[in-house]
mmCIF file with all atom_site columns, C-alpha atoms in Angstrom:
data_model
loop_
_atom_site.group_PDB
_atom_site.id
_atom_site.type_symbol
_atom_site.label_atom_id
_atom_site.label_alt_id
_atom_site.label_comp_id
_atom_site.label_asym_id
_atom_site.label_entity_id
_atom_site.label_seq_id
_atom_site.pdbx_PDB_ins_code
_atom_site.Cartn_x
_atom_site.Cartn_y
_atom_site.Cartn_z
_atom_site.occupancy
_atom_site.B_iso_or_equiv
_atom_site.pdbx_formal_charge
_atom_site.auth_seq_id
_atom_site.auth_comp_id
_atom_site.auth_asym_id
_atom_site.auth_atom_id
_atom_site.pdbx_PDB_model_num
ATOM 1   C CA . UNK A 1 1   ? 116.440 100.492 92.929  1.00 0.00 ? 210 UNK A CA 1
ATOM 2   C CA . UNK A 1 2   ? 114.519 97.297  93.000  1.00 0.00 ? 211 UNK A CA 1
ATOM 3   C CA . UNK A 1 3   ? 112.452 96.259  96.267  1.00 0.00 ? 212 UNK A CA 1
ATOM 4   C CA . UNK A 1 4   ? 109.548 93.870  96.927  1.00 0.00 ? 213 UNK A CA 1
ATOM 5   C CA . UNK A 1 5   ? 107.960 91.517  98.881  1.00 0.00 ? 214 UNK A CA 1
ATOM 6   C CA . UNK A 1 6   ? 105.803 88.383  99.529  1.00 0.00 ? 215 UNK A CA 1
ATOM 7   C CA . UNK A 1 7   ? 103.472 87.628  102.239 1.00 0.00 ? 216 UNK A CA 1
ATOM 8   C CA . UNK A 1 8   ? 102.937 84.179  103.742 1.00 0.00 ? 217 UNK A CA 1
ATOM 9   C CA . UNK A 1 9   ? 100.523 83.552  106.504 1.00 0.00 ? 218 UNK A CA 1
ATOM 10  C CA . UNK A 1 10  ? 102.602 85.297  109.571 1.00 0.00 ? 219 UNK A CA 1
ATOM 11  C CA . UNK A 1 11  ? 105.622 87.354  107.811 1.00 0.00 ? 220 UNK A CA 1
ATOM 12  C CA . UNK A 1 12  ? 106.804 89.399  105.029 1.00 0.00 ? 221 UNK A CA 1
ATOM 13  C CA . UNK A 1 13  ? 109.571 88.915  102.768 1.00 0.00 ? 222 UNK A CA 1
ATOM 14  C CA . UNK A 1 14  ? 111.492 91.944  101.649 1.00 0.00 ? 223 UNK A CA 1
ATOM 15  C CA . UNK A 1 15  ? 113.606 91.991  98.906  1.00 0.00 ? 224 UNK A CA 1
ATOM 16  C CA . UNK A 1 16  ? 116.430 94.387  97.936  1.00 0.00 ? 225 UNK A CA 1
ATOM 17  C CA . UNK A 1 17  ? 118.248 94.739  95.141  1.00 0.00 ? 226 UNK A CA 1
ATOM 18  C CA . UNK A 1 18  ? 121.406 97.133  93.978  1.00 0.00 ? 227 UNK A CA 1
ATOM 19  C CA . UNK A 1 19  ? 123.377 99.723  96.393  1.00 0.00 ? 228 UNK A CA 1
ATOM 20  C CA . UNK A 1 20  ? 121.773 101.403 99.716  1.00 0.00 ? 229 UNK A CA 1
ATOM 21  C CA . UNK A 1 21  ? 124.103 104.254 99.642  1.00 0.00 ? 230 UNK A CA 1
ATOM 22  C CA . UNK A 1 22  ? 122.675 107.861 100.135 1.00 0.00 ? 231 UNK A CA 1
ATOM 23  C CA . UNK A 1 23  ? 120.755 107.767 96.719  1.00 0.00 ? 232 UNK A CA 1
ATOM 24  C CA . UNK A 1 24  ? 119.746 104.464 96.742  1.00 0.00 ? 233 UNK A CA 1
ATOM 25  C CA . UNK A 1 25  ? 118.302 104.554 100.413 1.00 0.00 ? 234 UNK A CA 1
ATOM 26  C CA . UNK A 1 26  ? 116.585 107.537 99.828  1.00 0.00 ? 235 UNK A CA 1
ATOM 27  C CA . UNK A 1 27  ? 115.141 106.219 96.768  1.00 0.00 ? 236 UNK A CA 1
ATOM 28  C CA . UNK A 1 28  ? 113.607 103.143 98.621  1.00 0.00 ? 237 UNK A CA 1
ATOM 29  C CA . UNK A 1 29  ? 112.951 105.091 102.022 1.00 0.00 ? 238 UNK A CA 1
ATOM 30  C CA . UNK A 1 30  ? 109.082 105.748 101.538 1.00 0.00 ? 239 UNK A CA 1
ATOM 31  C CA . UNK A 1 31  ? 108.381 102.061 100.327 1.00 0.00 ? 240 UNK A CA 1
ATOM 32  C CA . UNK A 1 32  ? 110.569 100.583 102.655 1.00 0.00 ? 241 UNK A CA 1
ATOM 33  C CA . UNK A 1 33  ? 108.869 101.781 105.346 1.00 0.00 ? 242 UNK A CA 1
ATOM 34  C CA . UNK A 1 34  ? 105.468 101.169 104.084 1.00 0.00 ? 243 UNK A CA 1
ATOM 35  C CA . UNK A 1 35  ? 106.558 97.638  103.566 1.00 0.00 ? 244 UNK A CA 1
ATOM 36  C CA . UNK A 1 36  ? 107.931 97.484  106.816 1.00 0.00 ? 245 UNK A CA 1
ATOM 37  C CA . UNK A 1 37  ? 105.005 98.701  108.909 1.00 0.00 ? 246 UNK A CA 1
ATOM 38  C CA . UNK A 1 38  ? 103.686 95.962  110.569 1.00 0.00 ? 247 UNK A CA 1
ATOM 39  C CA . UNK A 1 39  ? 101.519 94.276  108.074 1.00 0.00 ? 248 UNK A CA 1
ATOM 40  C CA . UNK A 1 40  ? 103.153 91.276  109.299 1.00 0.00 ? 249 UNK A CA 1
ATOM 41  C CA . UNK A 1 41  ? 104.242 90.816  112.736 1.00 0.00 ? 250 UNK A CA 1
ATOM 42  C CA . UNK A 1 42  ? 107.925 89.330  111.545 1.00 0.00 ? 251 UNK A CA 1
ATOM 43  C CA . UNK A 1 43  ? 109.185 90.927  108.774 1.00 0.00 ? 252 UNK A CA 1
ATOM 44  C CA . UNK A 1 44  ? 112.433 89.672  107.209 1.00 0.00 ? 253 UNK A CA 1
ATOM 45  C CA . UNK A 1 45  ? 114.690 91.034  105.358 1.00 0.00 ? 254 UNK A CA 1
ATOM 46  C CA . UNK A 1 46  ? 116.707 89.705  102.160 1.00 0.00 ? 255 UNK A CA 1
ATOM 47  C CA . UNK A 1 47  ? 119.804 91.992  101.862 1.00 0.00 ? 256 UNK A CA 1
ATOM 48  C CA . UNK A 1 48  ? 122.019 89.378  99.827  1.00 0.00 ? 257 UNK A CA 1
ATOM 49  C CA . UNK A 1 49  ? 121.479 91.050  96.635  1.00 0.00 ? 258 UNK A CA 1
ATOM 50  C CA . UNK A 1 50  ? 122.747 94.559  97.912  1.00 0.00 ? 259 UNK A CA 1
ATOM 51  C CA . UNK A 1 51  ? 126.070 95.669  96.112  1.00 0.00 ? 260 UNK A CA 1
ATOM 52  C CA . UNK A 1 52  ? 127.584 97.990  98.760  1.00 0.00 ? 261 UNK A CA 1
ATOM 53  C CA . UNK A 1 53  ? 125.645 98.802  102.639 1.00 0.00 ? 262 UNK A CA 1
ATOM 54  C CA . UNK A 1 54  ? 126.552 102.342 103.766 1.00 0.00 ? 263 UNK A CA 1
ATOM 55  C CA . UNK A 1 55  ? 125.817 104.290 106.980 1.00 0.00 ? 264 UNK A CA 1
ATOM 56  C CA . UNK A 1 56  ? 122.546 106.041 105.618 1.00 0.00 ? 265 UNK A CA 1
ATOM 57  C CA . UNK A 1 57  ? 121.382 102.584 104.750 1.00 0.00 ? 266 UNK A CA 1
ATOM 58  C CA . UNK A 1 58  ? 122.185 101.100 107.771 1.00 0.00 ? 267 UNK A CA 1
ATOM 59  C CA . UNK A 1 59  ? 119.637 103.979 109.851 1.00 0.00 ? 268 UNK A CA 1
ATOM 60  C CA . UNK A 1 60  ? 117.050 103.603 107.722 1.00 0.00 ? 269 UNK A CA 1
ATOM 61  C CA . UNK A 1 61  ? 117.046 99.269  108.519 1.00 0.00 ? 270 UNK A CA 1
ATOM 62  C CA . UNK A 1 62  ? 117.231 100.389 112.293 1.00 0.00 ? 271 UNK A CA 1
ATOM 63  C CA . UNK A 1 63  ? 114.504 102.704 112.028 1.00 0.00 ? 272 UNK A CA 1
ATOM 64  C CA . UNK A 1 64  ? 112.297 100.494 110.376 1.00 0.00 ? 273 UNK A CA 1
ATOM 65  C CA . UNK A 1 65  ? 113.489 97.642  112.823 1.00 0.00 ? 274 UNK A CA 1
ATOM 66  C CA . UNK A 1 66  ? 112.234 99.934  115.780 1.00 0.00 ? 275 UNK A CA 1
ATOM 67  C CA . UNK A 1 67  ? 109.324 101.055 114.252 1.00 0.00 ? 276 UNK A CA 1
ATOM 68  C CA . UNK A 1 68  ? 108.493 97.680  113.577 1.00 0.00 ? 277 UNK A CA 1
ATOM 69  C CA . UNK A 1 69  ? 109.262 96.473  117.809 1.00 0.00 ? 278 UNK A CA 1
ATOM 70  C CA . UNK A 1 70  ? 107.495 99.407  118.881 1.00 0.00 ? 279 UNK A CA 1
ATOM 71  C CA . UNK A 1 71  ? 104.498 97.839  116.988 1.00 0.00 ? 280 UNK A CA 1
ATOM 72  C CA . UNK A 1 72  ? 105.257 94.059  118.555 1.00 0.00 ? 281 UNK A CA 1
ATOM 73  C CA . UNK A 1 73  ? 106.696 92.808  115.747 1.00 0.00 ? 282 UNK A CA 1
ATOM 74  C CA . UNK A 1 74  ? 110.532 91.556  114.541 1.00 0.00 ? 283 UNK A CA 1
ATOM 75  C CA . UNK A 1 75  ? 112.544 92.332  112.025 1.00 0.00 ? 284 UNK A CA 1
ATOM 76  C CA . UNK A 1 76  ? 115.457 89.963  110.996 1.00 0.00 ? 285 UNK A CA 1
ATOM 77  C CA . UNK A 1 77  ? 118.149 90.094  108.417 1.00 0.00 ? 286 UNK A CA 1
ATOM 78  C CA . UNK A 1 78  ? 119.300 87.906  106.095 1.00 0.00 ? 287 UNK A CA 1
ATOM 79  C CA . UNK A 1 79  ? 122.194 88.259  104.247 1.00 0.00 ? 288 UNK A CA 1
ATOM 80  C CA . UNK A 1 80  ? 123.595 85.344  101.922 1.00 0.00 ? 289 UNK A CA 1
ATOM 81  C CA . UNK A 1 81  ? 126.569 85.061  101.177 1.00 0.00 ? 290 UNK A CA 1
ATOM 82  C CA . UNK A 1 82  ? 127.345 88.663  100.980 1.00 0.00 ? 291 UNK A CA 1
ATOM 83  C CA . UNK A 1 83  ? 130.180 89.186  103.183 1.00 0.00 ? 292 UNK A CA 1
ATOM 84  C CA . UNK A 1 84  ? 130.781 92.496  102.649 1.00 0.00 ? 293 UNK A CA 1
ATOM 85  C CA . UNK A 1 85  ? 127.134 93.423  103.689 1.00 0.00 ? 294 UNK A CA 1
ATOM 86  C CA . UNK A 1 86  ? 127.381 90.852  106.621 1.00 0.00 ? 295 UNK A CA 1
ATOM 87  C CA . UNK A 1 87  ? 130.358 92.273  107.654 1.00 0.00 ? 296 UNK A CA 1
ATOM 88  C CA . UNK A 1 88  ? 129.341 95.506  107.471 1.00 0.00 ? 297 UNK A CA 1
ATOM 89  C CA . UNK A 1 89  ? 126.282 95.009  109.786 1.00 0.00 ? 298 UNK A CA 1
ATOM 90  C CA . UNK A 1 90  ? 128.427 92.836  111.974 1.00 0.00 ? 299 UNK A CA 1
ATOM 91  C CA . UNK A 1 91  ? 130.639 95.440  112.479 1.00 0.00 ? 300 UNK A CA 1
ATOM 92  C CA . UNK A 1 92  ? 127.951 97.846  113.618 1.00 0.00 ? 301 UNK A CA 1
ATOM 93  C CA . UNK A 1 93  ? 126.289 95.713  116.797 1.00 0.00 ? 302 UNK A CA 1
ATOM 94  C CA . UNK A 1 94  ? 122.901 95.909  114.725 1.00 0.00 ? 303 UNK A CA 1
ATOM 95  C CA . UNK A 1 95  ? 122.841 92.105  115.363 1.00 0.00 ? 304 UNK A CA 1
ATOM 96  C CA . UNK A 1 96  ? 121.799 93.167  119.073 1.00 0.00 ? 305 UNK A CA 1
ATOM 97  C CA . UNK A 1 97  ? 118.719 94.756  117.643 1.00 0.00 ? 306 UNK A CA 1
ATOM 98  C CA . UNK A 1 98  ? 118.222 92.880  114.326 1.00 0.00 ? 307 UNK A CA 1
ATOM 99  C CA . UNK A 1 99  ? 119.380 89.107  114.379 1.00 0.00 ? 308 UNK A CA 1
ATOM 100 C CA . UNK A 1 100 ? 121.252 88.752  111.234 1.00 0.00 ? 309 UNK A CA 1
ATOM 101 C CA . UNK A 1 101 ? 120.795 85.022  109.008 1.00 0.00 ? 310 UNK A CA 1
ATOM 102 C CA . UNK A 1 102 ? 122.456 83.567  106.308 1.00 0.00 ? 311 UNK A CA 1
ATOM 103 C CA . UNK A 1 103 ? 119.432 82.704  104.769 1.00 0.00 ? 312 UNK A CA 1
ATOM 104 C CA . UNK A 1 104 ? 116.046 82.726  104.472 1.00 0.00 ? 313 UNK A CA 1
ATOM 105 C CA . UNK A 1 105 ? 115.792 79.155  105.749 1.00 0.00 ? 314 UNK A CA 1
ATOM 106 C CA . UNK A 1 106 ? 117.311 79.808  109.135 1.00 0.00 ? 315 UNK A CA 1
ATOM 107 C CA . UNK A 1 107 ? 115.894 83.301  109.568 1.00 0.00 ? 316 UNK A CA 1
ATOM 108 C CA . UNK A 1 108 ? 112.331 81.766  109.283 1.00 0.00 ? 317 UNK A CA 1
ATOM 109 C CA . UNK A 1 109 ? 113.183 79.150  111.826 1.00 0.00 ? 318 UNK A CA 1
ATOM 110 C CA . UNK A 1 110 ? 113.999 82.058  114.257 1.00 0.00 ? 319 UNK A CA 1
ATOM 111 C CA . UNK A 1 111 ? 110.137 83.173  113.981 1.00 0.00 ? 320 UNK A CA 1
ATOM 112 C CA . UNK A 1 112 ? 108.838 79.748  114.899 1.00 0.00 ? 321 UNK A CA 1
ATOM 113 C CA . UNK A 1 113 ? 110.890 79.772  117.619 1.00 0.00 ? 322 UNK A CA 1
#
């Protein structure tokens, strides 16, 4: 399953690509995490390429997301125009520990502050 990212001077851009369903979460889990570990105090998220969001995948973004806090840094989603992956988070409360964007744009803005 495709994932990668780009650095700019104070975040990281992480890219996902295809289904993060049991297989496809474990299958990223390692370099997720790696990715995700603070190399960047914000660190967002680009989940509008993801074809179907399930539970498993859904634990290892909150994981990450806390690892990330515990660290002092942020983690924010951003999700497109992929309503059945917004909707899915939405449905879970994550947005009360990951703010959730509709794109890149907005979620960037966030970090600024």
């Amino acid at each position: 399953m495709p994932i990668d990212f780009k650095d700019s001077d104070t975040l990281r851009l992480i890219t996902i690509d295809g289904r993060l369903d049991s297989a496809g979460s474990d299958e990223i889990a390692t370099r997720f995490s790696a990715m995700s570990s603070g190399a960047k105090p914000s660190v967002i998220v680009d989940l509008s390429q993801v074809s179907f969001l399930s539970s498993i995948g859904i634990r290892l973004i909150i994981q990450n997301a806390k690892s990330l806090q515990n660290k002092g840094g942020k983690m924010l989603l951003v999700t497109g125009d992929n309503e059945h992956v917004s909707g899915t988070l939405e449905s879970t409360g994550i947005s009360s520990l990951v703010p959730i964007f509709t794109n890149i744009q907005l979620a960037e803005q966030a970090i600024a502050g």
